[in-house]
PDB file of C-alpha atoms in Angstrom:
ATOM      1  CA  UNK A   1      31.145 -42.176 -14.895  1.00 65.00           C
ATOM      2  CA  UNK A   2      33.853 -39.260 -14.908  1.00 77.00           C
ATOM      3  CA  UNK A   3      36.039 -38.178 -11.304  1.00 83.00           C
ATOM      4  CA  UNK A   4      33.131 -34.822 -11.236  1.00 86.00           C
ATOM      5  CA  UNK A   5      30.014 -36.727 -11.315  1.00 90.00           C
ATOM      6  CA  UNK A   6      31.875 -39.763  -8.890  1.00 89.00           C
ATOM      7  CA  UNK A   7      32.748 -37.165  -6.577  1.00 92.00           C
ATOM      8  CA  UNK A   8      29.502 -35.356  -6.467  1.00 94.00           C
ATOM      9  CA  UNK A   9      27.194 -38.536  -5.931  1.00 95.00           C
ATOM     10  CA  UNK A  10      29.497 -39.702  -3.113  1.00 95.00           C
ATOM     11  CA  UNK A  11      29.344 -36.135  -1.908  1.00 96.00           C
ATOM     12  CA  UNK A  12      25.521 -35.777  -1.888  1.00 96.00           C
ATOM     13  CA  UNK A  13      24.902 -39.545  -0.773  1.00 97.00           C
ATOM     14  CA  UNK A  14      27.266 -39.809   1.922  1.00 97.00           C
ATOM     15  CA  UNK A  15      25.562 -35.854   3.244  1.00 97.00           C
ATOM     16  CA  UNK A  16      22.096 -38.132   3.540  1.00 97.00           C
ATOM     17  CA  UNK A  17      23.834 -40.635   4.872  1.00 97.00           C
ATOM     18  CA  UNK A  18      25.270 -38.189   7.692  1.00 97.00           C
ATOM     19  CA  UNK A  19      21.347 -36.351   8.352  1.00 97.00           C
ATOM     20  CA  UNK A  20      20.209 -40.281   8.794  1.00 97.00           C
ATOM     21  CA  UNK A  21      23.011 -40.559  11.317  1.00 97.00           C
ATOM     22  CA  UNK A  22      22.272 -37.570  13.253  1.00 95.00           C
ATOM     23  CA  UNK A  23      18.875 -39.251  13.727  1.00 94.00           C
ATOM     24  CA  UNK A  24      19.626 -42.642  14.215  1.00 95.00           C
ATOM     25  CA  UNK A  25      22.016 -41.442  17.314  1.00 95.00           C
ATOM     26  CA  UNK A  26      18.893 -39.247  18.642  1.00 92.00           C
ATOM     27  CA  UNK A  27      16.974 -42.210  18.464  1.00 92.00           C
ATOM     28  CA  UNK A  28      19.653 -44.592  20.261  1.00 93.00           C
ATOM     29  CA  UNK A  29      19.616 -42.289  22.635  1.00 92.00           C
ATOM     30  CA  UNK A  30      16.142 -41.824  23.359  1.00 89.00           C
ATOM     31  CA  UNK A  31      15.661 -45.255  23.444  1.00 89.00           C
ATOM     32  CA  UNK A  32      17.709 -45.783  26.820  1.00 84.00           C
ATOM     33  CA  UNK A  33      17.591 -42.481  28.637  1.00 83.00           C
ATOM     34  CA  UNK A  34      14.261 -40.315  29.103  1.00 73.00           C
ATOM     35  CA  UNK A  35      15.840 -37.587  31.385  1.00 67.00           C
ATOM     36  CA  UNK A  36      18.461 -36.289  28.626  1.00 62.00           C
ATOM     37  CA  UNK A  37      17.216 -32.941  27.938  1.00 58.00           C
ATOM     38  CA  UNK A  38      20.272 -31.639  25.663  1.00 62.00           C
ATOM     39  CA  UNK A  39      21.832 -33.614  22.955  1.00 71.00           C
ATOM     40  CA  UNK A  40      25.388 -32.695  22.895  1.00 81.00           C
ATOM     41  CA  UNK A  41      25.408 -33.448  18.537  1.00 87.00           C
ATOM     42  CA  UNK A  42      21.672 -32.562  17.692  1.00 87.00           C
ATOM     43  CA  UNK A  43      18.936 -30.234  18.019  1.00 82.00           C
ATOM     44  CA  UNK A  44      20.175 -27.900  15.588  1.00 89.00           C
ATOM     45  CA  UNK A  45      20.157 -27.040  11.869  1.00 92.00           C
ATOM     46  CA  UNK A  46      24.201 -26.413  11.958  1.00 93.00           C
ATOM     47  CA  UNK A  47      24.899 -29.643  14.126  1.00 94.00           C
ATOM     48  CA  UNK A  48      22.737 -31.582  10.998  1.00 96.00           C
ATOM     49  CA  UNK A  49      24.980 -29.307   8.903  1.00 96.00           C
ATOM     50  CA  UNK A  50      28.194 -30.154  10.728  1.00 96.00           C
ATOM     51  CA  UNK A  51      26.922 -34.564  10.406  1.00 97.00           C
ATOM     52  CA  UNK A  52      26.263 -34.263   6.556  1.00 97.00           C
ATOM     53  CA  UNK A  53      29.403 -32.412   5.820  1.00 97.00           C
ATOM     54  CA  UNK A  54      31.771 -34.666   8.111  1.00 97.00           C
ATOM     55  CA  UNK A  55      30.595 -37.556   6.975  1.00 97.00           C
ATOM     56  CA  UNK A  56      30.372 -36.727   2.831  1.00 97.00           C
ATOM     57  CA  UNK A  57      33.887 -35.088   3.474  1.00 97.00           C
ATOM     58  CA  UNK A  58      35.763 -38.328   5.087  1.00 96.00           C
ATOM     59  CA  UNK A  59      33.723 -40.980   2.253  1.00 97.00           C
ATOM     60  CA  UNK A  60      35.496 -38.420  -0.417  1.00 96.00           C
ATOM     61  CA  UNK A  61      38.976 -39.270   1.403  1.00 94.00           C
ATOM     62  CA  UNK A  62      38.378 -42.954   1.157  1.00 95.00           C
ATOM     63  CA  UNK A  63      37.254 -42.387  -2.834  1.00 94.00           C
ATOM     64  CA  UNK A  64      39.959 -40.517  -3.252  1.00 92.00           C
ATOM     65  CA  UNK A  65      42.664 -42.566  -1.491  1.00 91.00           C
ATOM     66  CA  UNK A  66      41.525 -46.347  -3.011  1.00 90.00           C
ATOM     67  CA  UNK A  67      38.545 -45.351  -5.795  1.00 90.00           C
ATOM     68  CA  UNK A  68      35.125 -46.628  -5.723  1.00 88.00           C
ATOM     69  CA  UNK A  69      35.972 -50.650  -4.314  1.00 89.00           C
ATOM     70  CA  UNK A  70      34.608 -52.562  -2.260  1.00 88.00           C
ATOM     71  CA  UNK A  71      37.090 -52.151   0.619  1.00 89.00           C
ATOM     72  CA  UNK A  72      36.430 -49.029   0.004  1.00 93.00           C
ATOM     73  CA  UNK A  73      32.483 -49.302   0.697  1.00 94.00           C
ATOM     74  CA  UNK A  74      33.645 -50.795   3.769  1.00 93.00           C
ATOM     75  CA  UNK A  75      35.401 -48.397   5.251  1.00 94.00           C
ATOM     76  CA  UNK A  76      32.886 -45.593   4.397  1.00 96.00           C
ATOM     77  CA  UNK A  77      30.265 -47.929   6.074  1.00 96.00           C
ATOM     78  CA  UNK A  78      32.336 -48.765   9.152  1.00 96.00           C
ATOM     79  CA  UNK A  79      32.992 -45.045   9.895  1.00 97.00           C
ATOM     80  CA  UNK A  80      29.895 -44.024   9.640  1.00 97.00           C
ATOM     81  CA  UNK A  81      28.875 -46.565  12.374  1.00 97.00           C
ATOM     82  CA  UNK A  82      32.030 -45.342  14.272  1.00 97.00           C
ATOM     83  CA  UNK A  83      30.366 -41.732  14.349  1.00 97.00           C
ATOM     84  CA  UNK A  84      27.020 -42.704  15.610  1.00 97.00           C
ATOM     85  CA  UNK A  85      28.676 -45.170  18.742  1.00 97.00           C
ATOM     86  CA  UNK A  86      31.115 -42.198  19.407  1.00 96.00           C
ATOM     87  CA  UNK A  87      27.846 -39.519  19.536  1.00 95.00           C
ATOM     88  CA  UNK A  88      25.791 -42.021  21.635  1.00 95.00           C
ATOM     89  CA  UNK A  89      29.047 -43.298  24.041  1.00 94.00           C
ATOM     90  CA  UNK A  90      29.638 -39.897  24.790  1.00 93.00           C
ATOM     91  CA  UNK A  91      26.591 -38.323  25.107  1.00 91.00           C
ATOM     92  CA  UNK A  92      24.757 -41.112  28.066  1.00 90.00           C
ATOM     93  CA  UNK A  93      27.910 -43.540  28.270  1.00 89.00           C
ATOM     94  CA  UNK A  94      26.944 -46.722  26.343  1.00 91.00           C
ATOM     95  CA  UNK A  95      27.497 -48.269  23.627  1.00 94.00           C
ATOM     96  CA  UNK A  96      24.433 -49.779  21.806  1.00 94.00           C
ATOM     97  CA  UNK A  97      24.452 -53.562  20.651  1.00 94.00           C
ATOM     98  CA  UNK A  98      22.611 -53.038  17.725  1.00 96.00           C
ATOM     99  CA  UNK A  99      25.850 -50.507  16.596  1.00 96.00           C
ATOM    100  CA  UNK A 100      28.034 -53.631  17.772  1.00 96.00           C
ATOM    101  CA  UNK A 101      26.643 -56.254  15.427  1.00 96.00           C
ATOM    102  CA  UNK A 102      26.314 -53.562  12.507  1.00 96.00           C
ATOM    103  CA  UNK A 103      30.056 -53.530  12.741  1.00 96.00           C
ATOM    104  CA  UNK A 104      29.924 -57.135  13.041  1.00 95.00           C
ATOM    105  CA  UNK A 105      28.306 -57.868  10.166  1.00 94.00           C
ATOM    106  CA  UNK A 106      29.804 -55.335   8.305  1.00 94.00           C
ATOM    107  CA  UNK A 107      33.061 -56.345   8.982  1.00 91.00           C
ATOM    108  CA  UNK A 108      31.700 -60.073   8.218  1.00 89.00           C
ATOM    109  CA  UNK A 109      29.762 -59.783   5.130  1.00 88.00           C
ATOM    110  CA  UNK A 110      33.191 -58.193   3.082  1.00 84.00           C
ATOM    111  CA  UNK A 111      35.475 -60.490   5.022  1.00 80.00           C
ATOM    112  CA  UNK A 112      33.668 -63.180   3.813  1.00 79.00           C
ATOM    113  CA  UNK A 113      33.337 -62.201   0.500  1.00 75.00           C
ATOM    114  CA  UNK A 114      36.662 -60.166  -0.121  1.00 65.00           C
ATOM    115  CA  UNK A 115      39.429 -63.279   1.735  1.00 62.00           C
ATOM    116  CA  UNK A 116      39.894 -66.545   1.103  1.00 61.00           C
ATOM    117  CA  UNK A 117      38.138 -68.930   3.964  1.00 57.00           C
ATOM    118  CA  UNK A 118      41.400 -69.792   5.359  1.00 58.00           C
ATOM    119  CA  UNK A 119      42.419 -66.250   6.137  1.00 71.00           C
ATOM    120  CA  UNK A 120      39.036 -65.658   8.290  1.00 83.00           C
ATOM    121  CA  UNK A 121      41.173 -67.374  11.138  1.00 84.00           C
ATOM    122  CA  UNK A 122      42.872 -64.203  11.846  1.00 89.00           C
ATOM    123  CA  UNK A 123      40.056 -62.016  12.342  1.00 89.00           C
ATOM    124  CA  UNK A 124      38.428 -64.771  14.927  1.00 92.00           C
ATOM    125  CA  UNK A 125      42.246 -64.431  16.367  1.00 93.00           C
ATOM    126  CA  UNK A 126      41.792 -60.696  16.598  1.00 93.00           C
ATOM    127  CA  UNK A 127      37.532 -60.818  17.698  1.00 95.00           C
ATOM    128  CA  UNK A 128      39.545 -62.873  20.838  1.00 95.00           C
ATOM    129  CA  UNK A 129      41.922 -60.406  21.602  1.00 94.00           C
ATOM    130  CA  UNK A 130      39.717 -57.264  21.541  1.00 93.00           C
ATOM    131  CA  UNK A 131      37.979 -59.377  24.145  1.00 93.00           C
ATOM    132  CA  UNK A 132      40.500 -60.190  26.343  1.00 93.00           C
ATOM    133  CA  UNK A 133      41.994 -56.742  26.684  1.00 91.00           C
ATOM    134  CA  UNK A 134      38.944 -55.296  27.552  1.00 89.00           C
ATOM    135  CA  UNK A 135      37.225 -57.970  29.780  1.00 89.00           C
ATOM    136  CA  UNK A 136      39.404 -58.275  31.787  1.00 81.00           C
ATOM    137  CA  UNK A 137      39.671 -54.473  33.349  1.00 77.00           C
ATOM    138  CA  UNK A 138      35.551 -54.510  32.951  1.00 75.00           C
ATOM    139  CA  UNK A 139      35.861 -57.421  35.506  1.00 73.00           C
ATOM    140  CA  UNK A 140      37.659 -55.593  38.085  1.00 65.00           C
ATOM    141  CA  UNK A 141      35.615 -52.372  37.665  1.00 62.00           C
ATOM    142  CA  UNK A 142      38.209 -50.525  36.262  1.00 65.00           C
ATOM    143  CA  UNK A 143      38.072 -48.226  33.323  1.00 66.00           C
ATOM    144  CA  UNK A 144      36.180 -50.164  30.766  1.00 75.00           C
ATOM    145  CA  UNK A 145      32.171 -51.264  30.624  1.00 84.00           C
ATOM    146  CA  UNK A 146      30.545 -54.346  28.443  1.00 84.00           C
ATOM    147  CA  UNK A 147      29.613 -52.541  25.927  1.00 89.00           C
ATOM    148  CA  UNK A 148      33.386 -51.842  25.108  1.00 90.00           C
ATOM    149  CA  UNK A 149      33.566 -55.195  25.808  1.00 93.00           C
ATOM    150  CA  UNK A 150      31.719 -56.117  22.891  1.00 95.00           C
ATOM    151  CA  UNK A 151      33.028 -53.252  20.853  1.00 96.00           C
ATOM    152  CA  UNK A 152      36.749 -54.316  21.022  1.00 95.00           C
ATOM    153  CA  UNK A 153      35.518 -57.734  20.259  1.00 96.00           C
ATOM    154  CA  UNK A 154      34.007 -56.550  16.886  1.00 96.00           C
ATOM    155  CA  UNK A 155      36.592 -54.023  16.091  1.00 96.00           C
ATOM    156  CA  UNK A 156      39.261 -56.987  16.253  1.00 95.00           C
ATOM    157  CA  UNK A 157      37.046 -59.448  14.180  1.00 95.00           C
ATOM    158  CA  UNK A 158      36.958 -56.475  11.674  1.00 93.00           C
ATOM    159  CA  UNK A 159      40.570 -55.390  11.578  1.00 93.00           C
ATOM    160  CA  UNK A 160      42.216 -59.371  12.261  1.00 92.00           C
ATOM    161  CA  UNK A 161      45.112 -59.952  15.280  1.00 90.00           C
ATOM    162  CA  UNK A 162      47.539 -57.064  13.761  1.00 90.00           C
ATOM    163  CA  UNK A 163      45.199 -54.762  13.063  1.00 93.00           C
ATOM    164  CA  UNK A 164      43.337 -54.833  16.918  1.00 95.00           C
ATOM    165  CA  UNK A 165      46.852 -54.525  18.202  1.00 94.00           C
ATOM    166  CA  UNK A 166      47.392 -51.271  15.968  1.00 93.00           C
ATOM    167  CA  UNK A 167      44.313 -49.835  17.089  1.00 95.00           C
ATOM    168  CA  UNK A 168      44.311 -50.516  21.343  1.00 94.00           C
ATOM    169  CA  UNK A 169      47.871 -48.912  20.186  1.00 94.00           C
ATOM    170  CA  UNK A 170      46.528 -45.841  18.288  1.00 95.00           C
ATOM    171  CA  UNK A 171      43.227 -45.449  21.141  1.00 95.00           C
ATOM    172  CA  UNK A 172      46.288 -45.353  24.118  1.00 93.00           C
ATOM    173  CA  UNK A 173      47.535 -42.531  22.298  1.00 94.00           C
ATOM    174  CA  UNK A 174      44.545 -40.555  22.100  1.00 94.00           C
ATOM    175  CA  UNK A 175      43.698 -41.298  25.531  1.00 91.00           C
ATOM    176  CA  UNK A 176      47.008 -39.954  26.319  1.00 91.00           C
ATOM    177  CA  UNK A 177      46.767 -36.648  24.699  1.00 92.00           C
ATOM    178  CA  UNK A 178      43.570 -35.992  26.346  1.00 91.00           C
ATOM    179  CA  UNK A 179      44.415 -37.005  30.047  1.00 86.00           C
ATOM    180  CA  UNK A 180      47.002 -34.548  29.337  1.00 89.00           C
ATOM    181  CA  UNK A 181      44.056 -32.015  28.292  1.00 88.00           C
ATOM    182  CA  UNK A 182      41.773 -32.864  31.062  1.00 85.00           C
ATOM    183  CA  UNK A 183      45.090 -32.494  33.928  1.00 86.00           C
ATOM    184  CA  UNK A 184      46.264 -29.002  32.062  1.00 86.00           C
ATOM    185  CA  UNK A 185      42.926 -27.662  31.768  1.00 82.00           C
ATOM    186  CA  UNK A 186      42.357 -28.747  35.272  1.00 77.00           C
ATOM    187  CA  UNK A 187      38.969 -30.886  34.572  1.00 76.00           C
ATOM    188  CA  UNK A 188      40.321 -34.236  35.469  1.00 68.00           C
ATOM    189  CA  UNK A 189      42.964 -36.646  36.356  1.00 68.00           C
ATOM    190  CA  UNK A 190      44.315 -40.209  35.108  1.00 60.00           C
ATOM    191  CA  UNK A 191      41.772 -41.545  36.839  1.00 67.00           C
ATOM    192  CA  UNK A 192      38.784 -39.559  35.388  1.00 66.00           C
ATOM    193  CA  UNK A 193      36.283 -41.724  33.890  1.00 74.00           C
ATOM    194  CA  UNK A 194      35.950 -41.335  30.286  1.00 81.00           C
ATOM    195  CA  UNK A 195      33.980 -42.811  27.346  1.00 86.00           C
ATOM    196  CA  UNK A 196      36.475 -45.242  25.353  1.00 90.00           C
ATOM    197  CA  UNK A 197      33.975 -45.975  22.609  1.00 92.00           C
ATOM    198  CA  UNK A 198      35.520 -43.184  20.557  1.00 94.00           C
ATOM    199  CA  UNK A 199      39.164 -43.326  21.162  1.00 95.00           C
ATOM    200  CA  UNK A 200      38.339 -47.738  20.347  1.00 95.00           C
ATOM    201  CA  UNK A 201      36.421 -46.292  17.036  1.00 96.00           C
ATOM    202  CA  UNK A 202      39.134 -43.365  16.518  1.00 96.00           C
ATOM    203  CA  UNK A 203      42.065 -46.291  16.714  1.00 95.00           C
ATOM    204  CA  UNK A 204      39.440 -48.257  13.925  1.00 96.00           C
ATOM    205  CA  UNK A 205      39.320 -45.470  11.995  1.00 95.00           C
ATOM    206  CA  UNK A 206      42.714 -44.995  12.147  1.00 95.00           C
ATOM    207  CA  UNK A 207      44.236 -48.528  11.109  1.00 94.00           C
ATOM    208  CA  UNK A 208      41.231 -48.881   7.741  1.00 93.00           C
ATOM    209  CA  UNK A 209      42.786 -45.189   6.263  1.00 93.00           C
ATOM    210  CA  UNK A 210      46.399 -46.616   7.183  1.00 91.00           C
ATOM    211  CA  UNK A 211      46.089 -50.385   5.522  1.00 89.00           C
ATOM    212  CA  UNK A 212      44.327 -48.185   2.464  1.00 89.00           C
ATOM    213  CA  UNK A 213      47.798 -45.710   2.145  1.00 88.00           C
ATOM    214  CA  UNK A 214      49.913 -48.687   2.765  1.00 86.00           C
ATOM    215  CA  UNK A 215      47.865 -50.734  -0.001  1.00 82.00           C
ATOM    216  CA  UNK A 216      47.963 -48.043  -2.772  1.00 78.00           C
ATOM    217  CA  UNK A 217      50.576 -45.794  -2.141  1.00 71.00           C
ATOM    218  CA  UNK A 218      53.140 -47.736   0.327  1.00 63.00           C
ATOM    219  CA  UNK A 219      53.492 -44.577   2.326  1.00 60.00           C
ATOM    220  CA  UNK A 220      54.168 -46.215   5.804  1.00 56.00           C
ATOM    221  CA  UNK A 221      55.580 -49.451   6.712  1.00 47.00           C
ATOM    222  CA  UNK A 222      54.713 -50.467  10.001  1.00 46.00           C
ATOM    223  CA  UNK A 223      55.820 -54.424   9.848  1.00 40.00           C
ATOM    224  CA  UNK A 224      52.786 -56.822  10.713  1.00 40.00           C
ATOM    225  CA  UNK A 225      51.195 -54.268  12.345  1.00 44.00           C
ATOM    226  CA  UNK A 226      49.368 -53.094   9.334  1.00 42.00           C
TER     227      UNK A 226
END
């Protein structure tokens, strides 16, 4: 199969794949709120245009940066689930358990496969801390809810110790930048209450395109954080 065709099928497949997201956050949605009358990311022909094309435009970046692998295929997976919790957090301010142990067993099934048994340790290490950090401000009311919780647990069972780290790291930063937004614009304050489920899944994100640029092309070189 040449680079044209390659690119084309992941183009066109991961397009479906965005449409099927669009609905599958509708339906996670309906599922646990009946007074939601507007849906912030649906209800439109150029929201369903804006899903496909997102999501077939960031599985072309992972092609492009480490081929068709299976780390690859992971990441492209794992995003996609990171778009749907992000839609749903934000929209009614959960985070559904079924998107939790997708990422779970995503994370799982090409740990297992793609690491050597011993190695597995690591990413039990990092499930642990994800909890930690986040349980314990969901105790005391403050800032965080269970279901990001349960997120940053899966997140750091996905990424290992380092890579959780990198990502709370990453997701501080981007919920620095938009405090600053919501205090210049005038809409908030640091102690707004905002969905984290994105900035968690934006600080994922972040650390799978980073470990794929350090493993190909040794662009960055961030220690053991990476």
């Amino acid at each position: 199969m040449n680079q044209f065709t390659t690119t084309v099928l992941v183009f066109i497949i991961g397009a479906v794949v965005g449409v099927l997201m669009e609905k599958s956050s509708v339906y996670l949605i309906k599922r646990r709120v009946n007074t939601l009358q507007h849906h912030q990311f649906s209800g439109s022909f150029y929201k369903t245009i804006v899903w496909a094309m997102l999501n077939a435009t960031i599985w072309l970046i992972f092609v492009k940066i480490n081929g068709l692998e299976s780390k690859t295929l992971e990441c492209m997976m794992l995003f996609s689930i990171c778009i749907i919790l992000s839609a749903v957090d934000i929209s009614i301010k959960k985070i559904p358990n079924e998107l939790v142990l997708m990422t779970i067993f995503v994370g799982g099934a090409f740990i297992i496969t793609g690491q050597p048994i011993s190695s597995i340790g690591m990413n039990i290490f990092g499930l642990v801390i994800g909890f930690i950090i986040f349980f314990l401000p969901a105790m005391i009311g403050k800032g965080a809810g269970w279901g990001d919780v349960k997120y940053a647990a899966a997140v750091g069972f996905c990424l290992g110790a380092y890579g959780i780290i990198s990502a709370i790291m990453i997701m501080t930063f981007f919920l620095m930048i938009y405090a600053i937004y919501l205090i210049i614009r005038g809409k908030g304050n640091l102690k707004s209450k905002v969905a984290l489920g994105p900035f968690m899944a934006s600080g994922f994100v972040s650390v799978l395109i980073l470990n794929l640029l350090n493993t190909n092309y040794h662009l960055l070189d961030f220690g053991m954080l990476f």
